[in-house]
Amino acid sequence: MSTQSIRRIGSLKNAVQFQDHLRSLDITIPVDEELVCGDTSPLRLPINGRGFTIGNRIAVQPMEGWDGTADGNPTESTERRWRRFGSSGAKLIWGGEAVAVSQEGRANPRQLLMAPHTEKGLAKLRAALIEEHRRTTGSDKGLLIGLQLTHSGRYSRPNDHLRPEPRIAFHHPILDRRLALPNDFPLLSDEEVEKIIDQFRAAAVRAWELGFDFVDAKHCHGYLGHELLGGHTRAGRYGGSFEGRTRFLREIVAGIRSDAPTLRIGVRLSAFDTVPFRHDPAESSNGNLGKGIPEEYNNLLPYRYGFGVNPSDPVESDLSETVRLLSLLQELDICLVNLTAGSPYYNPHIQRPALYPPSDGYQPPEDPLVGVARQMEATRFLKDKFPKLIFVGSAYSYLQDFLPNVAQAAVRLGWVDLVGLGRMLLTYPEILWDATEGRALQRKRVCRTFSDCTTAPRKGWPSGCYPLDSYYKDSVFAEEMLSAKKR
Ligand SMILES: Cc1cc2nc3c(=O)[nH]c(=O)nc-3n(C[C@H](O)[C@H](O)[C@H](O)COP(=O)(O)O)c2cc1C
Ligand code: SF4
């Protein structure tokens, strides 16, 4: 499969053609042919948790912008993005973006940091978002704003975007090789993990004092929380058994509950994973990336290096531990769950299905709609098992022109509670709000998954939509992006 051989969504004229296309790919994605507008739209229905209400079914996914200051404060560009999050009309803001709990845990030197000197800046982001949200929807009733807290673990690059400073939970035979880590590269000790738990607690208290409604104890995308969930081979208190691998999460939750008793907690979770992929060198030519293929794993069976992965066939998912984890969340009285999958670093086609690969990616190994359907199906399965949890679903942006039709159907049928918007937010934040207002789709603003917003940070440039958003199109980095693509 290559980008050229994939049928463009933009070439499909209506929902009926889109459904035919889905059938031709033999995948199931629900599609409503007619969009309902006004308060009867499934996307406008409020949803209740214990002691709170979310005013509609639209959620903003966390989207980092690599545009903070060196000391972790937001800049004007960060504020602009948060204003756009507000203008989406979404009543659930899941994190805004990943905010590091410590300097050493930042994923890049421009990532936001939670610290005494950044409190004012973060409060300003929240206020700007609320102001814009009120302007769009008329009121901030039912608006729930969370902050995503993170430690980047293996993907920490706090000081220089070209210099990884990984903090790893266990030796991963494939991912260690990618970072050229020697066999004796030190693991985070249990004492260091405990210190990070304390940093999560302290960051949560600050978020609480700033008025955020909840924090996300991030467990996705290969960052520390997620890596620990897959730490089958890790010795000590934070690895090995399911109990050990979930201790980090449980201790963060207990700590927050004791220090910030009324703060709600959510978890963004990579529900399943697969082995790392790379581009097939046999297929690449003239600097073009080859198709994505899994790294060799036959010598690693049973595979013990991931979460939600079938150990005997690790390109397949296995949701049995995911189910266990969701039961645990329920026991911990956590009802806000945001499901995603895989990692943007080692299997981006799983995590954010796209037509065009980012600079460090590979040509799509499958039609990206298959990736969308995979995440939707896992979410449907888990929602069915845990009807009381409130689920946010991910990876809808590739649906493009048909995103509103699918979002409405998925909520109406109970496949998911809230539809989370990621990349589409960078180009067309109001897409679902517009649909529920009965406004026509603005096709020119639809994200076409060019992946510049992923390529940019890989090069150390601010992340944004270079092809479609004039703010970035006219920026000093736009030319560099163009020439990087030509190379
Ligand atoms: C530029 C960029 C930044 C992102 N930053 C974060 C982040 O800070 N935290 C997170 O959990 N996910 C992050 N994601 C993943 C998105 O939240 C989302 O899961 C993903 O893009 C798939 O959804 P979509 O198809 O709507 O884009 C990011 C994605 C992109 C493209
Ligand atoms: S750069 Fe723009 S069009 Fe491309 S994936 Fe990102 S948001 Fe979508």
XYZ file of C-alpha atoms and ligand atoms in Angstrom:
526
model
C 0.000 0.000 0.000
C 1.266 3.497 -0.763
C -0.172 6.980 -0.404
C -0.863 6.982 -4.161
C -2.908 3.799 -4.095
C -5.214 4.897 -1.274
C -8.532 6.344 -2.297
C -8.771 9.981 -1.185
C -11.647 10.645 1.214
C -12.065 14.067 -0.397
C -12.974 12.367 -3.686
C -16.064 10.751 -2.143
C -19.066 12.912 -2.850
C -21.465 11.942 -0.071
C -22.090 9.670 2.904
C -23.501 6.927 0.676
C -20.305 6.797 -1.375
C -18.319 6.831 1.832
C -20.283 3.840 3.129
C -19.673 1.995 -0.155
C -15.998 2.717 0.241
C -16.007 1.317 3.786
C -17.683 -1.825 2.481
C -15.043 -2.181 -0.210
C -12.418 -2.123 2.536
C -14.454 -4.613 4.566
C -14.503 -2.448 7.679
C -17.326 -1.347 9.932
C -17.616 2.298 10.861
C -21.063 3.707 11.648
C -22.175 6.580 9.422
C -25.283 8.757 9.725
C -26.381 10.011 6.329
C -28.348 12.913 7.823
C -26.918 15.244 10.416
C -29.231 16.385 13.197
C -28.805 19.954 14.316
C -29.842 21.805 17.454
C -30.352 20.426 20.913
C -31.647 17.071 19.679
C -28.337 16.271 17.997
C -26.720 13.281 19.728
C -23.556 15.406 19.838
C -25.343 18.064 21.891
C -26.665 15.785 24.612
C -25.137 16.345 28.036
C -23.622 13.445 29.929
C -23.463 13.072 33.692
C -20.668 11.758 35.832
C -20.791 11.513 39.616
C -21.185 15.145 40.697
C -20.575 16.741 37.311
C -22.117 17.220 33.893
C -20.360 17.554 30.562
C -22.520 19.779 28.373
C -22.081 18.001 25.033
C -20.305 15.082 23.356
C -17.460 16.957 21.737
C -14.006 16.698 23.317
C -10.716 18.410 22.606
C -7.812 15.984 22.650
C -4.520 17.063 24.137
C -2.322 18.597 21.424
C 1.137 19.738 22.288
C 2.556 22.594 20.280
C 6.312 22.665 21.026
C 5.972 26.400 21.401
C 6.407 27.152 25.103
C 9.319 29.146 26.487
C 12.555 27.526 27.604
C 11.358 27.684 31.214
C 8.052 25.959 30.408
C 5.691 28.914 30.166
C 3.169 29.356 27.357
C 3.761 31.837 24.537
C 1.368 33.797 22.379
C 1.135 30.815 19.970
C 0.235 28.512 22.836
C -2.501 30.885 23.916
C -3.793 31.114 20.359
C -4.096 27.309 20.256
C -5.956 27.208 23.569
C -8.323 29.914 22.323
C -9.018 27.722 19.321
C -9.636 24.765 21.651
C -12.254 27.016 23.290
C -13.801 28.023 19.975
C -14.402 24.352 19.107
C -17.568 24.407 21.213
C -16.377 21.213 22.943
C -17.579 20.900 26.524
C -14.764 18.542 27.490
C -11.192 19.757 27.229
C -8.922 16.807 27.842
C -5.732 18.339 28.965
C -5.223 21.033 26.396
C -1.782 19.532 26.001
C 0.741 17.422 27.821
C 2.286 19.416 30.659
C 5.444 17.940 32.173
C 5.596 17.366 35.908
C 9.349 18.037 35.975
C 12.058 19.603 33.838
C 13.753 16.250 33.189
C 10.427 14.732 32.093
C 9.796 17.224 29.274
C 9.460 15.691 25.815
C 11.081 18.733 24.239
C 12.656 21.960 25.433
C 9.526 23.919 24.520
C 7.014 21.731 26.348
C 4.901 23.338 29.057
C 5.989 22.604 32.596
C 4.003 22.659 35.823
C 5.979 24.666 38.374
C 5.504 27.718 40.597
C 6.883 30.044 37.900
C 4.442 28.738 35.236
C 1.239 28.906 37.283
C 0.259 32.340 36.028
C 0.853 31.349 32.428
C -1.219 28.163 32.746
C -4.025 30.070 34.474
C -4.017 32.511 31.552
C -4.404 29.645 29.066
C -7.401 28.341 30.949
C -8.985 31.781 31.124
C -8.426 32.410 27.392
C -10.012 29.075 26.537
C -13.068 29.771 28.697
C -13.484 33.234 27.180
C -13.437 31.820 23.651
C -15.709 28.948 24.617
C -18.284 31.400 25.966
C -18.073 33.392 22.768
C -18.820 30.293 20.676
C -21.451 28.550 22.773
C -22.883 31.428 24.787
C -22.052 29.966 28.182
C -19.464 27.952 30.062
C -22.155 25.779 31.647
C -21.165 22.116 31.435
C -17.575 22.909 30.467
C -15.052 20.542 32.052
C -11.376 21.408 31.664
C -8.605 19.002 32.556
C -4.854 19.257 32.396
C -2.806 16.364 31.068
C 0.138 15.628 33.341
C 3.054 13.711 31.935
C 6.562 12.431 32.368
C 8.056 11.600 28.987
C 10.191 8.700 30.209
C 11.951 7.098 27.239
C 11.060 10.095 25.088
C 12.430 12.820 27.353
C 14.374 15.538 25.529
C 14.263 18.363 28.032
C 17.276 20.381 26.954
C 17.829 19.968 23.222
C 15.406 18.500 20.719
C 18.329 16.701 19.082
C 19.549 15.143 22.334
C 17.454 12.355 23.813
C 17.804 12.045 27.590
C 15.773 8.876 28.066
C 14.566 7.750 31.471
C 13.558 4.153 30.875
C 11.511 1.720 32.951
C 12.925 -1.451 31.369
C 15.166 -2.537 28.532
C 13.167 -2.823 25.341
C 15.155 -4.793 22.782
C 13.824 -2.814 19.802
C 13.338 0.649 21.268
C 16.685 0.593 23.117
C 18.388 -0.114 19.774
C 16.686 2.897 18.214
C 18.194 5.130 20.873
C 21.521 3.245 20.759
C 21.243 2.488 24.472
C 23.840 0.021 25.787
C 22.724 -3.063 27.742
C 23.846 -1.488 30.984
C 21.994 1.800 30.418
C 20.531 2.559 33.865
C 16.836 2.022 34.497
C 14.811 4.439 36.598
C 15.173 3.071 40.122
C 12.121 2.488 42.315
C 13.195 5.495 44.393
C 13.275 7.647 41.247
C 9.817 6.407 40.266
C 8.576 7.349 43.747
C 9.993 10.835 43.278
C 8.129 11.139 39.964
C 4.899 10.069 41.697
C 5.451 12.920 44.166
C 5.943 15.283 41.214
C 2.604 14.160 39.736
C 0.959 14.832 43.116
C 2.492 18.276 43.405
C 1.562 19.173 39.816
C -2.013 17.991 40.404
C -2.334 20.204 43.464
C -1.199 23.207 41.419
C -3.701 22.357 38.671
C -6.433 22.101 41.303
C -5.496 25.472 42.793
C -5.585 26.997 39.299
C -9.167 25.842 38.882
C -8.731 22.899 36.513
C -11.602 20.444 36.960
C -9.497 17.324 36.567
C -6.042 16.065 35.762
C -5.133 13.246 33.431
C -2.544 10.829 34.793
C -1.271 10.100 31.291
C -0.739 6.427 30.442
C -0.354 6.415 26.694
C 1.911 6.794 23.656
C 5.082 5.220 25.066
C 5.628 7.836 27.759
C 6.540 6.769 31.285
C 3.096 5.762 32.621
C 2.424 3.686 29.528
C 5.890 2.147 29.486
C 5.462 1.040 33.099
C 2.210 -0.739 32.191
C 4.263 -2.855 29.782
C 7.113 -3.426 32.241
C 6.674 -7.214 32.475
C 10.439 -7.655 32.671
C 10.995 -4.909 35.235
C 12.001 -6.131 38.698
C 10.954 -4.396 41.914
C 7.786 -2.687 43.084
C 6.818 -1.041 39.772
C 7.069 -3.921 37.347
C 6.441 -7.611 36.748
C 2.919 -8.536 37.797
C -0.203 -6.552 36.856
C -0.195 -5.245 40.408
C 3.378 -4.049 40.098
C 2.872 -2.492 36.653
C -0.166 -0.532 37.847
C 1.378 0.592 41.138
C 2.615 3.863 39.596
C -0.949 4.745 38.597
C -2.445 3.646 41.906
C 0.066 5.622 43.943
C -0.457 8.751 41.841
C -4.212 8.446 42.351
C -3.874 7.862 46.113
C -1.498 10.810 46.386
C -3.776 13.182 44.487
C -6.808 12.048 46.486
C -5.013 12.855 49.715
C -3.541 16.207 48.589
C -6.344 17.549 46.365
C -9.460 15.740 47.575
C -12.004 17.361 45.255
C -9.887 17.242 42.109
C -11.198 14.729 39.591
C -8.828 12.329 37.881
C -8.938 10.956 34.353
C -6.683 8.539 32.524
C -5.670 8.671 28.883
C -4.695 5.151 27.996
C -3.170 3.432 24.994
C -5.735 0.635 25.056
C -3.635 -1.603 22.811
C -0.339 -1.594 21.078
C 1.715 -3.462 18.532
C 5.423 -3.958 17.949
C 7.375 -0.957 16.677
C 7.176 -0.402 12.922
C 9.812 0.994 10.576
C 9.875 1.810 6.913
C 10.811 -1.015 4.576
C 14.234 -0.081 3.163
C 13.653 -2.455 0.217
C 10.784 -0.234 -0.879
C 12.318 3.212 -0.381
C 13.838 5.103 -3.266
C 15.058 8.662 -3.962
C 14.744 9.555 -0.305
C 11.085 8.435 -0.241
C 10.086 6.356 2.723
C 9.106 2.735 2.195
C 5.977 1.083 3.476
C 5.683 0.431 7.219
C 6.635 -3.045 8.354
C 6.929 -4.479 11.859
C 10.399 -4.813 13.287
C 11.637 -8.403 13.543
C 10.060 -9.902 16.654
C 10.192 -13.678 16.116
C 13.229 -13.939 18.362
C 11.350 -12.068 21.116
C 8.438 -14.458 21.668
C 6.602 -14.598 23.964
C 6.650 -10.819 23.614
C 6.858 -9.148 27.017
C 7.480 -5.540 26.054
C 4.091 -3.917 25.773
C 0.584 -3.421 27.124
C -2.523 -4.640 25.312
C -0.430 -6.813 23.023
C -0.852 -10.516 22.303
C 2.387 -12.060 23.664
C 2.433 -14.898 21.133
C 1.533 -12.691 18.149
C 2.450 -9.127 19.125
C 1.212 -7.495 15.945
C -2.220 -8.415 17.312
C -3.834 -6.601 20.196
C -5.026 -8.335 23.344
C -7.488 -6.360 25.447
C -7.611 -8.696 28.441
C -5.282 -6.550 30.573
C -6.964 -3.406 29.299
C -10.217 -4.780 30.691
C -8.440 -5.457 33.996
C -7.106 -1.935 34.060
C -10.526 -0.423 33.410
C -11.930 -2.539 36.269
C -9.183 -1.100 38.423
C -10.092 2.441 37.370
C -13.673 1.731 38.292
C -12.560 0.453 41.701
C -10.524 3.643 42.108
C -13.664 5.643 41.349
C -12.203 7.085 38.159
C -14.829 7.428 35.463
C -13.134 9.668 32.874
C -11.243 7.510 30.386
C -9.735 8.636 27.111
C -8.810 5.746 24.835
C -6.045 5.978 22.292
C -3.576 3.392 21.018
C 0.081 2.746 20.282
C 2.621 5.532 20.046
C 3.456 8.329 17.608
C 7.126 7.384 17.932
C 7.087 3.736 16.965
C 3.774 2.936 15.270
C 2.139 6.202 14.122
C -0.256 4.437 11.742
C -1.876 2.833 14.803
C -1.957 6.015 16.857
C -2.869 8.720 14.312
C -3.934 7.215 10.975
C -2.703 9.461 8.159
C -2.378 9.478 4.402
C 1.044 11.118 4.436
C 3.774 9.950 6.804
C 5.642 12.262 9.168
C 9.355 12.707 8.396
C 10.369 9.871 10.734
C 7.502 7.572 9.714
C 6.730 5.250 6.817
C 4.207 4.881 4.007
C 0.856 3.606 5.331
C 0.907 -0.186 5.684
C -2.896 -0.194 5.416
C -5.680 2.126 4.384
C -5.753 4.650 7.260
C -9.487 4.002 7.625
C -8.544 0.567 8.915
C -6.628 2.315 11.699
C -9.636 4.505 12.509
C -11.925 1.466 12.592
C -9.477 -0.419 14.845
C -9.574 2.291 17.532
C -13.331 2.744 17.198
C -13.974 -0.968 17.535
C -11.754 -1.298 20.635
C -13.606 1.638 22.203
C -16.998 0.145 21.343
C -15.954 -3.191 22.893
C -14.724 -1.531 26.089
C -17.707 0.811 26.384
C -19.943 -2.212 26.130
C -18.094 -3.872 29.007
C -17.944 -0.724 31.168
C -21.171 1.189 30.560
C -20.648 3.373 33.648
C -17.299 4.758 32.538
C -17.301 7.877 30.375
C -15.216 7.163 27.296
C -13.602 9.650 24.950
C -12.631 8.101 21.610
C -9.634 9.090 19.498
C -8.323 9.070 15.925
C -11.311 10.515 14.086
C -9.480 13.186 12.086
C -8.743 10.907 9.133
C -12.512 10.676 8.531
C -12.223 14.197 7.143
C -15.455 15.325 5.386
C -17.387 12.484 7.045
C -16.178 13.114 10.584
C -19.514 14.707 11.630
C -21.503 11.802 10.146
C -19.409 9.206 11.948
C -19.207 11.175 15.205
C -22.980 11.525 15.367
C -23.529 7.833 14.594
C -20.911 6.614 17.083
C -22.439 8.626 19.927
C -26.008 7.815 18.915
C -25.264 4.091 18.886
C -23.386 4.214 22.193
C -20.030 3.164 20.701
C -18.430 6.044 22.577
C -19.547 8.850 24.886
C -17.525 11.721 23.513
C -15.766 12.176 20.206
C -12.264 13.557 20.711
C -10.765 15.848 18.101
C -7.022 15.948 17.579
C -5.458 17.125 14.317
C -8.733 18.422 12.936
C -8.649 20.960 15.716
C -5.535 22.527 14.274
C -7.298 23.343 11.023
C -11.004 23.459 11.727
C -11.765 23.535 15.456
C -15.497 24.169 15.034
C -16.173 21.271 12.645
C -18.530 19.393 14.985
C -20.017 22.491 16.541
C -20.793 23.794 13.038
C -22.439 20.475 12.167
C -24.703 20.676 15.208
C -25.559 24.274 14.291
C -26.625 23.119 10.832
C -23.827 25.005 9.069
C -22.307 23.614 5.907
C -18.925 21.928 6.104
C -16.028 24.215 5.137
C -14.127 21.743 2.988
C -11.064 23.931 2.567
C -10.430 23.764 6.299
C -10.643 19.977 6.598
C -7.434 18.322 7.834
C -6.102 16.061 5.085
C -3.548 14.361 7.366
C -0.451 15.800 5.719
C 1.397 15.167 9.016
C 3.283 18.486 9.007
C 2.060 18.987 12.556
C 4.000 15.834 13.503
C 7.003 16.484 11.258
C 7.528 20.010 12.631
C 8.344 18.980 16.195
C 10.585 16.203 14.942
C 12.632 19.025 13.379
C 12.380 21.232 16.458
C 9.845 23.651 14.921
C 6.530 24.638 16.486
C 3.809 22.148 15.744
C 0.898 23.495 13.762
C -0.897 23.057 10.510
C 1.550 24.463 7.961
C -0.533 23.595 4.878
C -3.888 24.980 6.010
C -3.504 27.450 8.865
C -2.283 30.869 7.734
C -0.671 31.465 11.126
C 1.857 28.727 10.305
C 1.707 28.943 6.508
C 3.161 32.432 6.751
C 5.617 31.659 9.555
C 9.413 31.630 9.263
C 9.384 27.848 9.531
C 7.049 27.274 6.593
C 9.815 27.521 4.006
C 12.011 25.120 5.946
C 9.094 22.717 6.074
C 8.684 22.927 2.314
C 12.338 22.299 1.605
C 12.424 19.490 4.175
C 9.607 17.828 2.228
C 11.425 18.221 -1.078
C 14.604 16.629 0.263
C 0.837 17.671 16.905
C 0.250 16.673 17.839
C 0.423 16.819 19.205
C -0.134 15.893 20.081
N 0.040 16.052 21.417
C -0.511 15.172 22.285
C -0.388 15.346 23.685
O 0.192 16.330 24.175
N -0.955 14.408 24.490
C -1.646 13.323 24.001
O -2.139 12.504 24.769
N -1.798 13.158 22.669
C -1.257 14.049 21.811
N -1.456 13.897 20.467
C -2.342 12.820 19.978
C -3.760 13.353 19.766
O -4.334 13.733 20.989
C -4.679 12.309 19.082
O -4.747 11.147 19.876
C -4.178 11.896 17.715
O -3.776 13.011 16.947
C -5.257 11.109 16.961
O -6.447 11.859 16.876
P -6.847 12.645 15.528
O -7.069 11.598 14.493
O -8.077 13.407 15.866
O -5.697 13.533 15.196
C -0.898 14.810 19.578
C -1.087 14.692 18.205
C -0.537 15.602 17.330
C -0.777 15.450 15.863
S -0.544 19.505 9.258
Fe -2.672 20.176 9.136
S -3.627 18.973 7.552
Fe -1.711 18.028 8.151
S -2.227 16.501 9.654
Fe -1.637 18.269 10.736
S -3.523 19.379 11.020
Fe -3.926 17.921 9.466
